XYZ file of C-alpha atoms in Angstrom:
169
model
C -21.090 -2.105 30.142
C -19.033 -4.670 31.050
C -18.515 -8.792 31.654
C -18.126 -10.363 35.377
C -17.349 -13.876 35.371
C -17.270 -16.088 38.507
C -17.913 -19.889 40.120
C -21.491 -20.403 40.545
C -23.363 -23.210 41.994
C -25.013 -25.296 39.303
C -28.218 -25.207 40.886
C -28.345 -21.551 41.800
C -31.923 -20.233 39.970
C -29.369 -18.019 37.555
C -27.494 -21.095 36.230
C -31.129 -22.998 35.808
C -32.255 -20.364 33.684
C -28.990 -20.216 31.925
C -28.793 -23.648 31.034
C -33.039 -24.036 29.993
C -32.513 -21.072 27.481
C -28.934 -23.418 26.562
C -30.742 -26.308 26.001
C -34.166 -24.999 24.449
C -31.663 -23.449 21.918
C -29.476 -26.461 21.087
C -31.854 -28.657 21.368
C -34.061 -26.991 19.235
C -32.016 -26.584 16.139
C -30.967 -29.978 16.479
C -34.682 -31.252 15.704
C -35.456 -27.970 13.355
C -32.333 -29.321 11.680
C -33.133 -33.385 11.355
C -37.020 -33.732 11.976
C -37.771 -30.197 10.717
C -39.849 -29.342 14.581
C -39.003 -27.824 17.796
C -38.368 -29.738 20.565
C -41.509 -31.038 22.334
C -42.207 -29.761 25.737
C -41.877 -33.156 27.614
C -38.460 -34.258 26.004
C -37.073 -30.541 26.911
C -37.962 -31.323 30.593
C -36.952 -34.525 30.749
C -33.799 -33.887 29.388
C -33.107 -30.501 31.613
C -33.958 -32.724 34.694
C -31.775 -35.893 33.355
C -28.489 -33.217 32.931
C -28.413 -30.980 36.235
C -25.158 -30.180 36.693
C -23.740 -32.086 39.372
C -20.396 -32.669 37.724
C -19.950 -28.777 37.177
C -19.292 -28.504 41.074
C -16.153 -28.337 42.775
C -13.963 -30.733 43.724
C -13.532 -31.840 40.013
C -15.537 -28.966 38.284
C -16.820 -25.657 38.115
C -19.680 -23.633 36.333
C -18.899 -20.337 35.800
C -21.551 -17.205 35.493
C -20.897 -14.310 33.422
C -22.824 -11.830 34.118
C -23.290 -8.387 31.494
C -24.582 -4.969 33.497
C -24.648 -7.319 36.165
C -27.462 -9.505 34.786
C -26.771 -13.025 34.092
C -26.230 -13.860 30.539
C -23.687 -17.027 30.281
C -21.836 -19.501 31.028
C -19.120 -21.829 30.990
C -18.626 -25.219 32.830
C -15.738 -27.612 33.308
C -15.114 -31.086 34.871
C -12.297 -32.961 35.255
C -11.929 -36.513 32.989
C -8.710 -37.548 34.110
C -5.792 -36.213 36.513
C -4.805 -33.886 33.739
C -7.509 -33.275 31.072
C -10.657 -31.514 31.621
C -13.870 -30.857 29.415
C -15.284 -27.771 28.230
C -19.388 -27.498 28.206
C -22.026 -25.726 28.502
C -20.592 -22.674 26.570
C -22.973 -20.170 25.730
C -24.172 -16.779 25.643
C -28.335 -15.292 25.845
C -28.599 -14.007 22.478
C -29.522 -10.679 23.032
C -25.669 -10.628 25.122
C -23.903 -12.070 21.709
C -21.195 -10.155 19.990
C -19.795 -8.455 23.013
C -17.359 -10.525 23.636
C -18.633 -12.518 26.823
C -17.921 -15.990 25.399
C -14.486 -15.835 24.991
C -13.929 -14.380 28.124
C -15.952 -17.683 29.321
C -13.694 -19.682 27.549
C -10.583 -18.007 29.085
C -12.125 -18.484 32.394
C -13.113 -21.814 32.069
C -9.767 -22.323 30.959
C -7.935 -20.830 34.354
C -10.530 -23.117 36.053
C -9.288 -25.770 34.322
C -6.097 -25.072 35.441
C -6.633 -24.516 38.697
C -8.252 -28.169 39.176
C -4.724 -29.515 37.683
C -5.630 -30.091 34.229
C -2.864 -29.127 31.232
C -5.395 -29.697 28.830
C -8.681 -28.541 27.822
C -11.533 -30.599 25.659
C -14.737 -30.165 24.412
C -17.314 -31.653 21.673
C -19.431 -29.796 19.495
C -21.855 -29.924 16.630
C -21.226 -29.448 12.966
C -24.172 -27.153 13.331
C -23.229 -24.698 15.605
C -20.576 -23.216 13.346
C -20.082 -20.158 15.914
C -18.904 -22.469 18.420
C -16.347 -24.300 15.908
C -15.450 -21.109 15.410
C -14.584 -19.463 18.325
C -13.078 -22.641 19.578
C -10.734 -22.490 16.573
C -10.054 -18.202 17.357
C -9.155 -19.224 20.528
C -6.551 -22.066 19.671
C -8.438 -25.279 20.427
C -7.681 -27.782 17.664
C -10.193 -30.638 15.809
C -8.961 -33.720 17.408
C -10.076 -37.871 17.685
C -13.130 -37.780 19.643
C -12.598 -38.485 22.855
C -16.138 -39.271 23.947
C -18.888 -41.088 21.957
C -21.494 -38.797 22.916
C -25.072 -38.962 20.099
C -25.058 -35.130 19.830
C -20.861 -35.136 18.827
C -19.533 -34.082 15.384
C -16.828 -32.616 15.800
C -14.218 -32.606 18.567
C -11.485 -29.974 20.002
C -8.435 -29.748 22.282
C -6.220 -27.300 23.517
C -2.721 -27.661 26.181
C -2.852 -25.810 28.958
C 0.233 -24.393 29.148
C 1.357 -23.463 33.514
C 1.065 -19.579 33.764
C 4.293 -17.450 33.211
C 5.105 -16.417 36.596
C 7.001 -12.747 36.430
C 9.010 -11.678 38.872
């Protein structure tokens, strides 16, 4: 079996599904964590409608799908911030797909996205909770940094240059 990864609209039903079970998760273990519940069903809708997407569409950002066996089962998204700096979010992977590898190829894609929109440099924010993300972030060369937003959820923040592709002739 293998990973597909490719531009999707944020609103397509595959990327809604993708980013309730993203949500439900995160925010979830943030209120298991803190106030020792699940999320209650009317703040998990009312925050799902509040963050659509709309920023994760071209021409300053993309949401990418990766698909497993050709089923959905992640994504990535990136938007621009500036002329050369972009953001990393929405990074994540159905649990039943983890440990094959999909989200660092999201990652990787997310960062040729990136490129492609102009940016040399990549940032995200994450939670000192979610210790796979910190993780992969640091496998895959992004580096704890200042924050750069001031984002409620933030604990920790990374970067990474964007060095131009090596063209071979």
């Amino acid at each position: 079996m293998t990973w597909t990864i490719a531009p999707e609209p944020y609103d397509s039903p595959a990327a809604a599904a993708l980013w309730r079970a993203y949500y439900t998760e995160v925010s979830d273990r943030w209120y298991l964590l803190h106030e020792g519940r699940r999320t209650a069903p009317e703040e998990l809708e009312r925050e799902i409608a509040a963050h659509t997407g709309t920023e994760l569409s071209p021409p300053s950002g993309q949401l990418l799908l990766g698909r497993y066996a050709g089923e959905p089962a992640g994504s990535a998204g990136v938007r621009l911030l500036g002329p050369d700096t972009a953001e990393l979010t929405r990074v994540f992977v159905l649990e039943g797909m983890r440990g094959r590898g999909g989200a660092a190829l999201l990652v990787v894609a997310a960062e040729e996205t990136a490129r492609a929109l102009g940016a040399t440099a990549l940032v995200l924010d994450t939670r000192g909770d979610l210790v796979e993300a910190r993780a992969l972030y640091a496998r895959l060369g992004y580096t704890e940094t200042a924050p750069h937003n001031d984002d409620r959820y933030a604990e920790h923040w990374f970067r990474k240059e964007l060095p131009s592709p090596v063209i071979r002739l």
